[in-house]
Amino acid sequence: MIAKKILFIDDEASQRDIMERFIPKIGYAVQTADSSETALEILKTDFFPLIITDLSLPGMDGLDLCRRIKKIHSDI
């Protein structure tokens, strides 16, 4: 069974805070990351069936992050 959890990536703390309050209310566990690099570190040890990311991230943008994630976990 796939766990009901979401990885939410955004460099704005206010957006992460909103999702940390909202997502559990719809029945999902949520983990947040403040950067693409942090998200990739999290994905080394955990699997998320769904990832939501900001496209305008500093450093590696959201599209590049999605490409990297697909190479690591093609089933996300």
XYZ file of C-alpha atoms in Angstrom:
76
model
C 0.000 0.000 0.000
C 1.270 3.467 -0.885
C 1.404 5.834 2.070
C -0.746 8.924 1.851
C 1.989 11.531 2.056
C 3.110 14.560 0.115
C 6.427 16.367 -0.204
C 5.852 20.118 -0.604
C 8.777 22.251 -1.809
C 8.787 26.037 -1.597
C 11.412 28.570 -0.590
C 8.806 30.781 1.120
C 8.234 29.819 4.738
C 4.678 31.187 4.710
C 3.697 28.810 1.879
C 5.240 25.842 3.686
C 3.407 26.790 6.886
C 0.056 26.958 5.063
C 0.551 23.526 3.512
C 1.716 22.016 6.804
C -1.655 23.070 8.277
C -3.875 22.353 5.240
C -2.648 19.020 3.854
C -3.205 16.972 7.047
C -6.815 18.210 7.093
C -7.442 16.337 3.838
C -5.950 13.123 5.168
C -2.336 13.276 4.030
C 0.926 13.481 5.904
C 3.141 16.279 4.655
C 6.842 16.969 4.741
C 8.214 20.261 3.503
C 11.501 21.344 1.981
C 12.829 24.861 1.501
C 14.955 24.115 -1.576
C 15.522 21.657 -4.386
C 18.684 20.457 -2.711
C 16.868 19.758 0.555
C 14.142 17.881 -1.319
C 16.718 15.682 -3.041
C 18.301 14.892 0.331
C 14.900 13.895 1.730
C 14.239 11.682 -1.294
C 17.436 9.722 -0.626
C 15.771 8.140 2.403
C 12.026 8.494 1.857
C 9.464 7.983 -0.916
C 6.528 10.264 -1.659
C 3.836 9.245 -4.150
C 3.129 12.944 -4.722
C 5.430 15.957 -4.821
C 4.244 19.547 -5.133
C 6.912 22.106 -5.958
C 7.266 25.785 -6.607
C 8.673 26.362 -10.095
C 10.606 29.491 -9.085
C 13.152 28.141 -6.656
C 16.622 29.624 -6.174
C 19.449 27.531 -7.580
C 17.842 24.528 -9.239
C 14.359 25.569 -10.378
C 11.266 23.396 -10.020
C 11.384 21.999 -13.567
C 14.997 20.900 -13.209
C 14.101 19.391 -9.843
C 11.274 17.392 -11.438
C 13.665 16.043 -14.069
C 16.146 14.993 -11.364
C 13.415 13.352 -9.306
C 12.195 11.339 -12.320
C 15.747 9.984 -12.760
C 15.860 8.918 -9.105
C 12.248 7.711 -8.708
C 10.577 7.145 -12.060
C 7.306 6.152 -10.370
C 6.668 9.518 -8.673
